[in-house]
Amino acid sequence: MPSTTAITVSQLSRLIGLPGAPVIIDVRIEEDYNADPRLLPASSRRDFKTVSTWASEFAGSRVAVVCQRGQKLSQGVAAWLRHEGISAESLEGGFEAWRDAKGLLVHAGKIPPRDEEGRTVWVTRTRPKVDRIACPWLIRRFIDPSAVFLFVEAAEVSATADRFQAVPFDIDNVFWTHRGECCTFDTMIEEFGLESEALDRLAMIVRAADTASLDLAPQAAGFLAASLGLSRMFRDDLEQLEAGMLLYDAFFRWCRDATEETHNWPGKPS
């Protein structure tokens, strides 16, 4: 009989990258984590020993708890969270089952330091169009759901990064930027180790739209038109980002699940 307190690898993998994905908490002991310092997408590390002090932070959330093998640590933490009224499940088989199934894993060493509230902080140029919406989407969905994004004038990005301990991206002469024919979105996928057919397909569309190489992907022209339309609809960059998240969610879901689906008027002969 299927467990009512666990989520399987296949079930969780279908939720990764989607807006309704559960909060993922990694409670592996340091020895296990150091042996393979990668994380499930958008997950955060917590000490199982202190669950009573941090459990309330996840009130109202759906949570998936991960330990090395899906046994006592994740099951115990999930049970404690449920005691606090939080919907929580342990990952069946734990990190090892996820890794062996070739689930997406993030290179933790590439994730920037977090602020005092546990958030990564990023800064880029104002008035985003494509790459500067694509990268925040990727970070929010696969790296840090609570990430902070600062949009400032281009000339002030470096100084703002220094003063606010923020990570600059999509400007010249920084780590997170264009490389050759690839855009910053490509760089982030590569550096974080997000090996995914769906993300690679989305990256091709983003690259084509961002670098005026529309012949790279047939979806690029429509994607660019939607992106430019959004940039004209919103004066506030953060409002535009929130609206753009839905656009990228839709394209990611198409890249993952709907590339073979077609649509036609019912009365038209096949």
Coordinates of C-alpha atoms in Angstrom, one line a residue:
M1 CA 0.0 0.0 0.0
P2 CA 1.4 3.4 -0.9
S3 CA 2.7 5.5 2.0
T4 CA 0.5 8.5 3.0
T5 CA 3.4 10.3 4.5
A6 CA 6.0 10.0 1.7
I7 CA 6.4 11.4 -1.9
T8 CA 8.1 9.3 -4.5
V9 CA 11.0 10.5 -6.7
S10 CA 8.7 10.4 -9.8
Q11 CA 6.0 12.4 -8.1
L12 CA 8.4 15.1 -6.9
S13 CA 10.2 15.3 -10.2
R14 CA 6.9 16.2 -11.9
L15 CA 6.6 19.2 -9.6
I16 CA 10.1 20.6 -9.8
G17 CA 10.3 23.9 -11.6
L18 CA 6.5 24.5 -11.3
P19 CA 4.9 27.3 -9.3
G20 CA 3.1 24.7 -7.1
A21 CA 6.2 22.7 -6.2
P22 CA 6.6 21.9 -2.5
V23 CA 9.2 23.6 -0.3
I24 CA 12.2 21.1 -0.2
I25 CA 14.2 20.8 3.0
D26 CA 17.5 18.9 3.0
V27 CA 18.3 17.5 6.4
R28 CA 21.2 15.3 5.5
I29 CA 24.0 15.1 8.1
E30 CA 27.2 17.0 7.2
E31 CA 29.1 13.8 6.4
D32 CA 26.6 12.7 3.8
Y33 CA 26.2 16.2 2.4
N34 CA 30.0 16.7 2.1
A35 CA 30.3 13.4 0.2
D36 CA 28.0 14.9 -2.5
P37 CA 27.5 18.6 -2.0
R38 CA 24.6 18.9 -4.5
L39 CA 21.0 19.8 -3.7
L40 CA 17.6 19.1 -5.1
P41 CA 16.4 22.1 -7.0
A42 CA 15.2 25.1 -4.9
S43 CA 16.0 23.2 -1.7
S44 CA 17.5 24.6 1.5
R45 CA 19.6 22.9 4.2
R46 CA 18.3 22.6 7.7
D47 CA 19.6 20.9 10.9
F48 CA 17.2 18.1 11.9
K49 CA 18.2 18.5 15.5
T50 CA 16.7 22.0 15.7
V51 CA 13.4 21.3 13.8
S52 CA 11.4 22.6 16.7
T53 CA 12.9 26.1 16.4
W54 CA 12.4 26.5 12.6
A55 CA 9.3 24.4 11.9
S56 CA 6.9 27.4 12.2
E57 CA 8.7 29.2 9.3
F58 CA 6.9 26.7 6.9
A59 CA 3.4 27.2 8.2
G60 CA 1.0 27.1 5.3
S61 CA 3.5 25.5 3.0
R62 CA 3.6 22.0 1.5
V63 CA 7.0 20.5 2.3
A64 CA 9.1 17.6 1.1
V65 CA 11.9 16.6 3.4
V66 CA 15.0 14.9 2.1
C67 CA 17.7 12.9 4.0
Q68 CA 20.2 10.5 2.6
R69 CA 18.0 7.4 2.3
G70 CA 14.5 8.6 3.2
Q71 CA 14.6 6.9 6.6
K72 CA 14.7 8.2 10.2
L73 CA 15.8 11.8 9.7
S74 CA 13.5 12.9 6.9
Q75 CA 10.6 10.8 8.3
G76 CA 11.1 12.3 11.8
V77 CA 11.3 15.9 10.6
A78 CA 8.3 15.4 8.4
A79 CA 6.4 14.0 11.3
W80 CA 7.4 16.9 13.5
L81 CA 6.2 19.4 10.8
R82 CA 2.9 17.6 10.6
H83 CA 2.6 17.9 14.4
E84 CA 2.9 21.6 13.8
G85 CA 0.0 21.5 11.3
I86 CA 2.2 21.7 8.2
S87 CA 1.6 19.4 5.2
A88 CA 4.9 17.5 5.0
E89 CA 6.1 14.3 3.3
S90 CA 9.5 12.6 3.3
L91 CA 11.1 11.8 0.0
E92 CA 10.9 8.0 -0.5
G93 CA 14.5 6.6 -0.9
G94 CA 16.0 10.0 0.0
F95 CA 18.8 11.8 -1.8
E96 CA 20.3 8.5 -3.0
A97 CA 17.1 7.5 -4.8
W98 CA 16.8 10.9 -6.4
R99 CA 20.5 10.8 -7.5
D100 CA 20.2 7.3 -8.9
A101 CA 17.1 8.2 -10.8
K102 CA 19.2 11.1 -12.4
G103 CA 16.9 13.7 -10.9
L104 CA 18.0 17.4 -11.4
L105 CA 20.7 18.4 -8.9
V106 CA 22.2 21.8 -8.3
H107 CA 25.9 22.4 -7.6
A108 CA 25.6 24.0 -4.2
G109 CA 29.0 25.5 -4.4
K110 CA 27.8 27.9 -7.1
I111 CA 24.9 29.3 -5.0
P112 CA 25.9 32.7 -3.7
P113 CA 26.0 33.4 0.1
R114 CA 22.7 34.2 1.6
D115 CA 21.7 37.3 3.6
E116 CA 20.6 37.3 7.2
E117 CA 17.1 36.1 6.2
G118 CA 18.4 33.2 4.2
R119 CA 17.9 34.8 0.7
T120 CA 20.3 35.2 -2.2
V121 CA 20.5 38.8 -3.5
W122 CA 21.1 39.6 -7.1
V123 CA 21.4 42.9 -9.0
T124 CA 21.2 43.8 -12.7
R125 CA 20.2 46.6 -15.1
T126 CA 16.8 48.1 -15.1
R127 CA 14.1 47.7 -17.8
P128 CA 14.5 43.9 -18.4
K129 CA 13.4 42.3 -21.6
V130 CA 14.4 38.7 -22.0
D131 CA 17.6 37.5 -20.2
R132 CA 17.0 39.6 -17.1
I133 CA 13.6 38.0 -16.7
A134 CA 14.7 34.5 -17.7
C135 CA 17.5 34.4 -15.1
P136 CA 15.3 35.4 -12.1
W137 CA 12.8 32.9 -13.2
L138 CA 15.4 30.1 -13.3
I139 CA 16.7 31.2 -9.9
R140 CA 13.3 31.4 -8.3
R141 CA 12.2 28.0 -9.6
F142 CA 15.4 26.0 -9.3
I143 CA 17.8 27.7 -6.9
D144 CA 16.2 30.0 -4.3
P145 CA 12.5 30.6 -4.3
S146 CA 13.0 33.6 -2.0
A147 CA 15.7 35.3 -4.0
V148 CA 15.8 39.1 -4.0
F149 CA 16.3 41.0 -7.3
L150 CA 17.5 44.6 -7.5
F151 CA 17.1 46.5 -10.8
V152 CA 19.2 49.7 -11.0
E153 CA 20.7 51.9 -13.7
A154 CA 23.4 50.1 -15.7
A155 CA 26.2 52.4 -14.4
E156 CA 25.2 51.6 -10.8
V157 CA 25.1 47.8 -10.9
S158 CA 28.7 47.2 -9.7
A159 CA 28.5 49.8 -6.9
T160 CA 25.1 48.5 -5.8
A161 CA 26.5 44.9 -5.8
D162 CA 29.3 46.0 -3.6
R163 CA 27.2 48.1 -1.1
F164 CA 24.4 45.6 -0.8
Q165 CA 26.4 42.3 -1.1
A166 CA 24.4 41.4 -4.2
V167 CA 25.5 39.3 -7.1
P168 CA 25.6 41.2 -10.4
F169 CA 24.3 39.4 -13.5
D170 CA 23.8 40.1 -17.2
I171 CA 26.3 42.9 -17.4
D172 CA 29.8 43.0 -18.9
N173 CA 32.8 41.7 -17.0
V174 CA 31.0 39.6 -14.3
F175 CA 30.8 35.9 -13.8
W176 CA 27.1 35.5 -14.5
T177 CA 26.9 36.9 -18.0
H178 CA 27.0 36.1 -21.7
R179 CA 29.7 33.7 -22.9
G180 CA 30.4 33.6 -26.6
E181 CA 27.1 33.0 -28.5
C182 CA 25.4 32.0 -25.2
C183 CA 23.4 34.3 -23.0
T184 CA 23.4 34.6 -19.2
F185 CA 20.5 32.1 -18.9
D186 CA 22.8 29.5 -20.6
T187 CA 25.6 30.3 -18.2
M188 CA 23.4 29.8 -15.2
I189 CA 22.1 26.4 -16.5
E190 CA 25.7 25.3 -17.1
E191 CA 27.2 26.5 -13.9
F192 CA 24.4 25.3 -11.6
G193 CA 24.6 21.9 -13.4
L194 CA 20.9 21.9 -14.4
E195 CA 21.1 19.1 -17.0
S196 CA 17.5 19.0 -18.4
E197 CA 16.1 18.4 -21.9
A198 CA 13.3 20.8 -21.1
L199 CA 15.6 23.6 -19.8
D200 CA 17.9 23.1 -22.8
R201 CA 14.9 23.5 -25.1
L202 CA 13.8 26.7 -23.2
A203 CA 17.4 28.0 -23.3
M204 CA 17.5 27.7 -27.1
I205 CA 14.3 29.9 -27.3
V206 CA 15.7 32.4 -24.8
R207 CA 19.0 32.6 -26.5
A208 CA 17.4 33.1 -29.9
A209 CA 15.1 35.9 -28.6
D210 CA 17.8 37.6 -26.5
T211 CA 20.5 37.6 -29.2
A212 CA 18.4 38.5 -32.2
S213 CA 19.0 35.0 -33.7
L214 CA 15.3 34.2 -34.3
D215 CA 16.1 31.5 -36.8
L216 CA 17.4 29.3 -33.9
A217 CA 14.0 28.3 -32.7
P218 CA 10.6 28.7 -34.4
Q219 CA 9.1 29.9 -31.1
A220 CA 11.6 32.7 -30.6
A221 CA 9.7 35.4 -32.5
G222 CA 6.5 35.0 -30.5
F223 CA 8.5 34.7 -27.3
L224 CA 10.3 37.9 -28.1
A225 CA 7.1 39.7 -29.0
A226 CA 5.5 38.6 -25.7
S227 CA 8.6 39.7 -23.7
L228 CA 8.7 43.1 -25.4
G229 CA 5.0 43.5 -24.8
L230 CA 5.4 42.8 -21.1
S231 CA 8.2 45.4 -20.9
R232 CA 5.8 48.0 -22.4
M233 CA 3.0 47.0 -20.0
F234 CA 4.8 47.6 -16.7
R235 CA 6.7 50.7 -15.5
D236 CA 7.9 48.8 -12.4
D237 CA 10.5 46.1 -13.1
L238 CA 9.4 43.9 -10.2
E239 CA 5.8 44.0 -11.4
Q240 CA 7.1 43.0 -14.8
L241 CA 9.1 40.2 -13.3
E242 CA 6.1 38.8 -11.5
A243 CA 4.1 38.9 -14.7
G244 CA 7.0 37.4 -16.7
M245 CA 7.1 34.4 -14.3
L246 CA 3.9 33.1 -15.7
L247 CA 5.2 33.4 -19.3
Y248 CA 8.3 31.4 -18.4
D249 CA 6.2 28.9 -16.4
A250 CA 4.1 28.3 -19.5
F251 CA 7.0 27.9 -21.9
F252 CA 8.8 25.6 -19.5
R253 CA 5.7 23.4 -19.2
W254 CA 5.4 23.4 -23.0
C255 CA 9.1 22.5 -23.4
R256 CA 8.7 19.6 -20.9
D257 CA 5.3 18.2 -21.8
A258 CA 3.6 19.6 -24.9
T259 CA 6.1 19.9 -27.8
E260 CA 4.3 17.1 -29.7
E261 CA 0.8 18.4 -29.1
T262 CA -0.9 20.2 -32.0
H263 CA -4.0 22.3 -32.2
N264 CA -6.4 22.8 -35.0
W265 CA -10.0 23.9 -35.7
P266 CA -12.2 20.8 -35.2
G267 CA -13.9 21.1 -38.6
K268 CA -10.7 21.3 -40.6
P269 CA -9.8 18.0 -42.4
S270 CA -6.7 16.3 -41.1

